[in-house]
PDB file of C-alpha atoms in Angstrom:
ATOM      1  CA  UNK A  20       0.000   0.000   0.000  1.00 54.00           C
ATOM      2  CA  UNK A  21       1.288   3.613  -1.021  1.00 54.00           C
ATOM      3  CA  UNK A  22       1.869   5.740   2.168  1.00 53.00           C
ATOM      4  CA  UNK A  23       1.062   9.453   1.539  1.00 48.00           C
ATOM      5  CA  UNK A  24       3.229  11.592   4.178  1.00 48.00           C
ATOM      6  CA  UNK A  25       1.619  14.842   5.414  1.00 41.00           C
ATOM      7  CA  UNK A  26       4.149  16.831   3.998  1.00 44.00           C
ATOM      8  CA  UNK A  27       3.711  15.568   0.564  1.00 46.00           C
ATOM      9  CA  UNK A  28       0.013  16.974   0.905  1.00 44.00           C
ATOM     10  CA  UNK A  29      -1.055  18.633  -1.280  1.00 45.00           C
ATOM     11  CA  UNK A  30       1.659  20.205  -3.833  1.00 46.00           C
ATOM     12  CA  UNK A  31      -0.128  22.115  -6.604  1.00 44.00           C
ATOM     13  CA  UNK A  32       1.437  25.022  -9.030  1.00 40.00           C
ATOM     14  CA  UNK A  33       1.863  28.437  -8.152  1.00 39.00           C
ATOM     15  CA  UNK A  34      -1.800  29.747  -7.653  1.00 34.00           C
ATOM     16  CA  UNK A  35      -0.702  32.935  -9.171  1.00 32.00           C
ATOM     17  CA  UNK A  36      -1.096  31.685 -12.707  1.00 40.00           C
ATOM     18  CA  UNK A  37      -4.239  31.608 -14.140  1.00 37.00           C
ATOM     19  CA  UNK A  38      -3.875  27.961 -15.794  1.00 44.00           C
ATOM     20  CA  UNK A  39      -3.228  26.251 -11.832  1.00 64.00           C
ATOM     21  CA  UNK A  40      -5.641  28.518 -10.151  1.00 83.00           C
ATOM     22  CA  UNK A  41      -8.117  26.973  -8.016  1.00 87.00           C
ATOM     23  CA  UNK A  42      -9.905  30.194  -7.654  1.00 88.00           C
ATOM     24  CA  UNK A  43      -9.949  30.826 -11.862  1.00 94.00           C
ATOM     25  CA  UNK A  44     -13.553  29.434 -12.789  1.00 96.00           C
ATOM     26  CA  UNK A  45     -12.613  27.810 -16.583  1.00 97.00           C
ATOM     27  CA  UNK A  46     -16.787  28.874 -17.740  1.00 98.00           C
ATOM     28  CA  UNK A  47     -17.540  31.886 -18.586  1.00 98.00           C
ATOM     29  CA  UNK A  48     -21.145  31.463 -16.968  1.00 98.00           C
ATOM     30  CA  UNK A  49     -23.687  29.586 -15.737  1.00 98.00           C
ATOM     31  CA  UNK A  50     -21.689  27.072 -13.920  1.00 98.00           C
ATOM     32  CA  UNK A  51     -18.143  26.756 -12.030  1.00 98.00           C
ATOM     33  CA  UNK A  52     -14.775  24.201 -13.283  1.00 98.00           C
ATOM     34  CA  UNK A  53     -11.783  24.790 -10.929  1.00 97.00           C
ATOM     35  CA  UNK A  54      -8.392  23.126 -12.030  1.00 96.00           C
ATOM     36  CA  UNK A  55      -6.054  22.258  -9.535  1.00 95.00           C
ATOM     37  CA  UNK A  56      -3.295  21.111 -11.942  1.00 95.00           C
ATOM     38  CA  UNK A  57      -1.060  18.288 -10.626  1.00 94.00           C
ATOM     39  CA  UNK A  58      -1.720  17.724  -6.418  1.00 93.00           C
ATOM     40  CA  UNK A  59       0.868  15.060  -6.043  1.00 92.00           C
ATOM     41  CA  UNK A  60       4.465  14.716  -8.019  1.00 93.00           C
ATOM     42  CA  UNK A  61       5.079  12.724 -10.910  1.00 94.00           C
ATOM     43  CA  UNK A  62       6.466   9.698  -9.098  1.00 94.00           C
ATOM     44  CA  UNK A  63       3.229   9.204  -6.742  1.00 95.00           C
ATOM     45  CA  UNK A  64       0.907   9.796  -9.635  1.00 95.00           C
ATOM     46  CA  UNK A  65       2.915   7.190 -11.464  1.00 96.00           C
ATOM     47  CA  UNK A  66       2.652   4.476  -8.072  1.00 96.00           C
ATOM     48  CA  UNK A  67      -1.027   5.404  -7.702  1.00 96.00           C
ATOM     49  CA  UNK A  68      -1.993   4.728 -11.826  1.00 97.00           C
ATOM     50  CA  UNK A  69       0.005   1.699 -10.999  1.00 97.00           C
ATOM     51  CA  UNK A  70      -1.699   0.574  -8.074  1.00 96.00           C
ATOM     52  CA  UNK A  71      -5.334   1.017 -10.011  1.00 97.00           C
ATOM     53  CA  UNK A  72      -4.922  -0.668 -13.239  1.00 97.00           C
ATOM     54  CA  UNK A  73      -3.757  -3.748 -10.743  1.00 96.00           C
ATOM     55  CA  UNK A  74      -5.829  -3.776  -7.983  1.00 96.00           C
ATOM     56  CA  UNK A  75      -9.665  -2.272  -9.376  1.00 98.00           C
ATOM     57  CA  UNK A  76     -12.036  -4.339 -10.553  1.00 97.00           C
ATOM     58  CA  UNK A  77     -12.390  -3.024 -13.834  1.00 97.00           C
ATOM     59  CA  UNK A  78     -15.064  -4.301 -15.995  1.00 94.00           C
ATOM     60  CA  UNK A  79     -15.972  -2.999 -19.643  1.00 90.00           C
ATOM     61  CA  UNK A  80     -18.719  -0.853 -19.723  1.00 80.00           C
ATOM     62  CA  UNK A  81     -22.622  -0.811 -21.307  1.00 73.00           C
ATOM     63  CA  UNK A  82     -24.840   0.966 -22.745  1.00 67.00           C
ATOM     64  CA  UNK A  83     -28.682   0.216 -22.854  1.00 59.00           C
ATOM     65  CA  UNK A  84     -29.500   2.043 -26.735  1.00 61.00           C
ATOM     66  CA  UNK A  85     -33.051   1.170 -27.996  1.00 62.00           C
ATOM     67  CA  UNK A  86     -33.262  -1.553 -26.142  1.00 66.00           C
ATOM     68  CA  UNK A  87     -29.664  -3.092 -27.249  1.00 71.00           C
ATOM     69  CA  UNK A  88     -26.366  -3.518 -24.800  1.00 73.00           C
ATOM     70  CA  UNK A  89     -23.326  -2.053 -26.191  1.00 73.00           C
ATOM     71  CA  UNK A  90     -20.349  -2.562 -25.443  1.00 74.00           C
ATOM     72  CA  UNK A  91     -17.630   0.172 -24.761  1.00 76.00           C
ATOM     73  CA  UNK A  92     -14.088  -0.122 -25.114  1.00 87.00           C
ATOM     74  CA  UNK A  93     -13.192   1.516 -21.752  1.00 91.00           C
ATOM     75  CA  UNK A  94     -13.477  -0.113 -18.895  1.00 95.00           C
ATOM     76  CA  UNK A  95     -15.226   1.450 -15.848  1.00 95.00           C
ATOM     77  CA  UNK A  96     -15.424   0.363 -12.146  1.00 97.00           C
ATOM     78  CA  UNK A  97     -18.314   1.970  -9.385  1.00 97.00           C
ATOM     79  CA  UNK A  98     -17.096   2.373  -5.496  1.00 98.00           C
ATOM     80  CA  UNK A  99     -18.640   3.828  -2.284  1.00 97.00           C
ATOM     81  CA  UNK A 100     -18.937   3.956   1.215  1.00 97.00           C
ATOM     82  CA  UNK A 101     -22.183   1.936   0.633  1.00 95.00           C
ATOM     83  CA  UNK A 102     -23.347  -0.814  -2.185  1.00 95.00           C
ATOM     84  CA  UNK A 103     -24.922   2.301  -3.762  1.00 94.00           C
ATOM     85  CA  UNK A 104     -27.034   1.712  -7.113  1.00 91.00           C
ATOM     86  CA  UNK A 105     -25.611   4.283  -9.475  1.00 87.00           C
ATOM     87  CA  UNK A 106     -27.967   4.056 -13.229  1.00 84.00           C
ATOM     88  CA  UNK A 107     -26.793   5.941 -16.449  1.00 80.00           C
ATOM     89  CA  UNK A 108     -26.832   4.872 -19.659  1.00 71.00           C
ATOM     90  CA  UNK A 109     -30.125   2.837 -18.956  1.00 71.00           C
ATOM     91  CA  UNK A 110     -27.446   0.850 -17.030  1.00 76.00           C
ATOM     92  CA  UNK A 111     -27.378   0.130 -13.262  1.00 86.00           C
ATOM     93  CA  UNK A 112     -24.155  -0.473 -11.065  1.00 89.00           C
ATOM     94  CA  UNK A 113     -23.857  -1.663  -7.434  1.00 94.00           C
ATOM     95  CA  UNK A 114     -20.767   0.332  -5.516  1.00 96.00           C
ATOM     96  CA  UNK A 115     -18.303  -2.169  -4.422  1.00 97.00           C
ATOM     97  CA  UNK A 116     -16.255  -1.699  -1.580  1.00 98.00           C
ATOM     98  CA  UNK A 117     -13.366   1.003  -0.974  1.00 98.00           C
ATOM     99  CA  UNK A 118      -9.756  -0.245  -1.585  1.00 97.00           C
ATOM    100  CA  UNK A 119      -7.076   0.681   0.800  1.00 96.00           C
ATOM    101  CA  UNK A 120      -5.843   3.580  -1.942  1.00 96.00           C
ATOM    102  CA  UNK A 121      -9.097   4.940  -3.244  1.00 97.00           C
ATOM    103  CA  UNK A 122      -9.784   5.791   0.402  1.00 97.00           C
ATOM    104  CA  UNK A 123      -5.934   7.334   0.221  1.00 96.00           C
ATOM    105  CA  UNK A 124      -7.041   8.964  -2.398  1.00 97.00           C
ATOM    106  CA  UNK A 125     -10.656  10.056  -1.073  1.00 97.00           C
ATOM    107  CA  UNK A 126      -8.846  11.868   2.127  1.00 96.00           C
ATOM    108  CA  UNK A 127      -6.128  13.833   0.072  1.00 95.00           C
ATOM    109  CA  UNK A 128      -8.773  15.356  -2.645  1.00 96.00           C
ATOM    110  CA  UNK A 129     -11.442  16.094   0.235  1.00 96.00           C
ATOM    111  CA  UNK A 130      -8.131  17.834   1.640  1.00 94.00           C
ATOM    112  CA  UNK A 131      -7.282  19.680  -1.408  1.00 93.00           C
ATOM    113  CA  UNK A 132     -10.901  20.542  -2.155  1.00 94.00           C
ATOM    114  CA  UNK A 133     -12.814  20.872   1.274  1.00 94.00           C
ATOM    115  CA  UNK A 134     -15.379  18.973  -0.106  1.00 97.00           C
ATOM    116  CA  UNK A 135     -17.048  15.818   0.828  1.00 97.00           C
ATOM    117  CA  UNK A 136     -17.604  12.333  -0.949  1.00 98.00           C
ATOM    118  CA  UNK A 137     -19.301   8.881  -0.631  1.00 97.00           C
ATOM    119  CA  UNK A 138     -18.527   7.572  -4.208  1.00 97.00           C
ATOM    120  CA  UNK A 139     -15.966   7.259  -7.358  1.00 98.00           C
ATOM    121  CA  UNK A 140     -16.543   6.237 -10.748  1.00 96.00           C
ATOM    122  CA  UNK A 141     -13.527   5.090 -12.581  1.00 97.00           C
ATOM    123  CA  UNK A 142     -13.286   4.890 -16.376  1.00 97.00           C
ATOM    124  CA  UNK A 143      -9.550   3.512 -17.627  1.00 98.00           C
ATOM    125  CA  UNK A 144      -8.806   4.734 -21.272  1.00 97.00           C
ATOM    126  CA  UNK A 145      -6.542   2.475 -22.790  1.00 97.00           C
ATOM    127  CA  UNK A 146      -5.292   4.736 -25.848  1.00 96.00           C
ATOM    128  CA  UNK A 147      -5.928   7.858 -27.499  1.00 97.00           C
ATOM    129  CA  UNK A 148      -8.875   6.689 -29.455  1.00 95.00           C
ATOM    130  CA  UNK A 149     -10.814   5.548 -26.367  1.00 95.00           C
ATOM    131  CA  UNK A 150     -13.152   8.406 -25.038  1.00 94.00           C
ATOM    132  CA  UNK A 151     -16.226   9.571 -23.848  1.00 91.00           C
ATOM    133  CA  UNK A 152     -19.171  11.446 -25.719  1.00 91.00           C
ATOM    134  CA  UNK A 153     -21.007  14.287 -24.608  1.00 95.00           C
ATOM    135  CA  UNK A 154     -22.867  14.399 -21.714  1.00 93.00           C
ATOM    136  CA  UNK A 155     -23.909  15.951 -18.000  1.00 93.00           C
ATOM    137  CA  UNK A 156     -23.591  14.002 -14.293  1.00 91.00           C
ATOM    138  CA  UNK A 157     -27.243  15.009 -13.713  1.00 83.00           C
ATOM    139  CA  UNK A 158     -28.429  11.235 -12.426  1.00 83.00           C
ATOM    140  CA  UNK A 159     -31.511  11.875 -10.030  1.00 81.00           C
ATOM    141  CA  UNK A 160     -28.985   9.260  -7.358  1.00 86.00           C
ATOM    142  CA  UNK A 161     -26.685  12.406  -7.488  1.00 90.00           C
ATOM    143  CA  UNK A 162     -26.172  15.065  -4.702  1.00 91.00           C
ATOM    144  CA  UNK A 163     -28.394  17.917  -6.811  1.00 92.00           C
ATOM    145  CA  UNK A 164     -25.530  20.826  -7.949  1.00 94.00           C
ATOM    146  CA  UNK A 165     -22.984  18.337  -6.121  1.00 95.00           C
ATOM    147  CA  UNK A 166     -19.396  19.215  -6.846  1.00 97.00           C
ATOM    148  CA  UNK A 167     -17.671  16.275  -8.367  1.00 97.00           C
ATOM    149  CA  UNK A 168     -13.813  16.340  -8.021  1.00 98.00           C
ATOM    150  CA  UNK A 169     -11.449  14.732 -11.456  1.00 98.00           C
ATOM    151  CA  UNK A 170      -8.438  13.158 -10.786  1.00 98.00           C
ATOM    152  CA  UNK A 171      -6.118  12.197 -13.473  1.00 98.00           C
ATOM    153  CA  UNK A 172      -3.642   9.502 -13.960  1.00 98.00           C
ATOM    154  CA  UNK A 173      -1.693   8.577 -17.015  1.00 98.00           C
ATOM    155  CA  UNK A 174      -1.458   9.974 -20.383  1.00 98.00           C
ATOM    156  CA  UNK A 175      -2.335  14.221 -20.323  1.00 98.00           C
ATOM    157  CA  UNK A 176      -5.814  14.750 -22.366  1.00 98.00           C
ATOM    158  CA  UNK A 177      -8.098  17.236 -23.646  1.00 98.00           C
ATOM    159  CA  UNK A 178     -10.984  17.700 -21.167  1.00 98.00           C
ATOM    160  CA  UNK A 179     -13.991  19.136 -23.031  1.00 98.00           C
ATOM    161  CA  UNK A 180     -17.241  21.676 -22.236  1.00 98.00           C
ATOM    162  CA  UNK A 181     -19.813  23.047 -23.982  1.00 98.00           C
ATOM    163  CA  UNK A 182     -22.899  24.948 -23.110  1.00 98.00           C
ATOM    164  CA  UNK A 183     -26.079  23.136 -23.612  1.00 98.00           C
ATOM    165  CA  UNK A 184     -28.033  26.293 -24.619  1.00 98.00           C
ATOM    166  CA  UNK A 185     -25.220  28.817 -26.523  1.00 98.00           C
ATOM    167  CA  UNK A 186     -22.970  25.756 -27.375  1.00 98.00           C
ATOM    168  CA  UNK A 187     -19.656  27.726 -26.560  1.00 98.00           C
ATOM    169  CA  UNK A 188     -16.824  25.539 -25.536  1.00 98.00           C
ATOM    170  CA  UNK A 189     -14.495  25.635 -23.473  1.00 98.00           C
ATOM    171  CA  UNK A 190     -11.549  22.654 -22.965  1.00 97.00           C
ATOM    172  CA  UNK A 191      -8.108  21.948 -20.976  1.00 96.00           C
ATOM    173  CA  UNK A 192      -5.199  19.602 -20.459  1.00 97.00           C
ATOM    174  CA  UNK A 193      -5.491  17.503 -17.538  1.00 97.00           C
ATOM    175  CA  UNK A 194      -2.217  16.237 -16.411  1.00 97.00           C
ATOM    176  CA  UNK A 195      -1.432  13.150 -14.167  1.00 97.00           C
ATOM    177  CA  UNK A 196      -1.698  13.720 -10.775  1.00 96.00           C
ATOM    178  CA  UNK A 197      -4.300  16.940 -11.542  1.00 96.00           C
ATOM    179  CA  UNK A 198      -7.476  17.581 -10.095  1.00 96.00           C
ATOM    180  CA  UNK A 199     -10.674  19.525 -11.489  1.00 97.00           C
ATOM    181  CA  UNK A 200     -13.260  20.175  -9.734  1.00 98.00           C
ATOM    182  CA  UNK A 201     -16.652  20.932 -10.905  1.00 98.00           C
ATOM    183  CA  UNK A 202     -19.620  22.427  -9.022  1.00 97.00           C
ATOM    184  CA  UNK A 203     -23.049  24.311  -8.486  1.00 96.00           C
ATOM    185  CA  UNK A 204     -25.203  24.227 -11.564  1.00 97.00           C
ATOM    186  CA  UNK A 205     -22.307  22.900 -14.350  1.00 98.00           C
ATOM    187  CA  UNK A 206     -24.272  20.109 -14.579  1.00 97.00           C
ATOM    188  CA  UNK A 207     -27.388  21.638 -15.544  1.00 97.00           C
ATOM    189  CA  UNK A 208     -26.173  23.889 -17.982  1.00 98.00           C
ATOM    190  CA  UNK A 209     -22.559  22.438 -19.480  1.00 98.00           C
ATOM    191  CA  UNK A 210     -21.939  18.840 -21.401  1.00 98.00           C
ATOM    192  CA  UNK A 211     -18.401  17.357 -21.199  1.00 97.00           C
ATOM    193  CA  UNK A 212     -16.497  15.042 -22.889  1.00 97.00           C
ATOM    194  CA  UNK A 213     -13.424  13.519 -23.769  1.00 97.00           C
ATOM    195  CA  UNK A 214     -12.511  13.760 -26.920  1.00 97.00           C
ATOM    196  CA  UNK A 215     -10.957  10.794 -28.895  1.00 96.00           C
ATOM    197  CA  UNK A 216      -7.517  11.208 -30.222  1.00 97.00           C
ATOM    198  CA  UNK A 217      -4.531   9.271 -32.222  1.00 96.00           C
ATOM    199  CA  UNK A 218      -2.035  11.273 -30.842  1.00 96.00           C
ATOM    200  CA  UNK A 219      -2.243   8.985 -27.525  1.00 97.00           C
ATOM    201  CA  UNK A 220      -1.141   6.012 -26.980  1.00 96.00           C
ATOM    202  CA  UNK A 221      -0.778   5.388 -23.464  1.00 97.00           C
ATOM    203  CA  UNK A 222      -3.327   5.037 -20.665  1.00 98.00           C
ATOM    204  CA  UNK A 223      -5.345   7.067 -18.501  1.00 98.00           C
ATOM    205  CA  UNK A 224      -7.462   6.857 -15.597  1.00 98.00           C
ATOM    206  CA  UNK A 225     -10.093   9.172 -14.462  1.00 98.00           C
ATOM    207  CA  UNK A 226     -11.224   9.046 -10.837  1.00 98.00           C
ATOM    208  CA  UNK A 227     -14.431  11.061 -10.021  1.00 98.00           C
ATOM    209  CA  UNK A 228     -15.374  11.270  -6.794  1.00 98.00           C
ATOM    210  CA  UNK A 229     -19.211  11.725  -6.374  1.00 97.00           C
ATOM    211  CA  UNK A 230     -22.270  12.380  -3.287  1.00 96.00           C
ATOM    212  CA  UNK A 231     -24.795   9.807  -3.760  1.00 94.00           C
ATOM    213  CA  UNK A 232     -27.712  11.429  -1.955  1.00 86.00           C
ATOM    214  CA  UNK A 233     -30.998  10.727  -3.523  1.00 57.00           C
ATOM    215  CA  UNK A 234     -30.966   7.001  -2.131  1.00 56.00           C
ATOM    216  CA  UNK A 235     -32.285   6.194   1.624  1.00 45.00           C
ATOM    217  CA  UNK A 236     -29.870   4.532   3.949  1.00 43.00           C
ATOM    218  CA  UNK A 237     -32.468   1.746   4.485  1.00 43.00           C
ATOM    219  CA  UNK A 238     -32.036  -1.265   2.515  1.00 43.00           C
ATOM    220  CA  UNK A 239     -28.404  -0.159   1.291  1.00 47.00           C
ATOM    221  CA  UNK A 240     -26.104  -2.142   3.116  1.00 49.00           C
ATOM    222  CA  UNK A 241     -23.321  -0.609   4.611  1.00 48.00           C
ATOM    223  CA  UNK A 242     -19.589  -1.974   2.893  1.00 52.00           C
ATOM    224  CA  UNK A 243     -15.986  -2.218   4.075  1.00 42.00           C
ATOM    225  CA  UNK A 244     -13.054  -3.098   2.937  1.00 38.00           C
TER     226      UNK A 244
END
């Protein structure tokens, strides 16, 4: 298991430049995207990404499209403090357990962020030509205007917005080790996506830690590790 020392917590770039600002909201309106740039050096991103494609139980995702299962390249994986259901894509999950270094992981973002989570997806991007379409996190089991924190392992990729109304775009570069954080009413007003690229070859994991709220404790049985 990969120790994090308090003094290695957290390291991100000079907040006085506009591109590793955590203050510097990315949208120009109706919503708020924060980006941390790299929280943790090279090395312990490299240990963590690692540690993930190893250890998580990574499974290839689905889609439910008129009534047919598809298949996606990626691979995805659904954790939480409880076996949360979690639907999208007509699709339902169960949360599995918390490993040893997502909870590592957990405690240094809700550090970095001062937020508060119960959940992670995790999508692993093999190449460059893996991605994700458009689309918002507004699932009814989501915390309503919940922020959602992004950490990134791996290769360094585009990160895409655009508005759902105006269609202006906005996108970055997230780098291992980086976090972005999005909150407030993003969802309801911004897609994202990651675009697919041949310029990549290496992989990349995405780590977005969630608040499950809309689900009653009853009948979801508490998990541990």
């Amino acid at each position: 298991m990969i120790k994090i020392e308090p003094s290695n917590l957290p390291l991100w770039s000079d907040p006085e430049e506009p591109q590793h600002d955590c203050r510097y909201n990315y949208l120009p309106y109706d919503g708020e995207v924060n980006y941390f740039g790299p929280i943790m050096d090279a090395v312990t991103a490299a240990l963590y990404e690692q540690v993930l494609l190893e250890q998580i139980a990574w499974q290839h995702d689905q889609a439910l499209i008129f009534g047919r299962a598809l298949t996606t390249k990626r691979k995805v994986a659904w954790y939480g403090d409880r076996a949360f259901s979690y639907t999208y894509s007509n699709m339902t999950k169960t949360a599995l357990p918390w490993t040893a270094e997502l909870l590592q992981l957990k405690a240094w973002v809700e550090c970095v962020s001062g937020e508060q989570f119960n959940s992670c997806l995790l999508n692993l991007y093999h190449r460059g030509e893996e991605g994700m379409a458009w689309h918002s996190d507004a699932e009814r089991d989501l915390k309503k205007n919940g922020a959602i924190a992004s950490l990134s392992f791996g290769a360094e990729r585009v990160f895409a917005f655009k508005h759902k109304r105006t269609h202006e775009k906005v996108q970055l570069e997230l780098a291992t080790g980086s976090l972005l954080m999005m909150k407030g009413i993003t969802q309801s007003h911004w897609l994202h996506r990651l675009p697919p690229t041949k310029k990549v070859f290496a992989p990349r994991i995405n780590l977005t830690f969630r608040m499950i709220e809309a689900q009653s404790a009853e009948g979801v049985e508490p998990i541990s590790s």
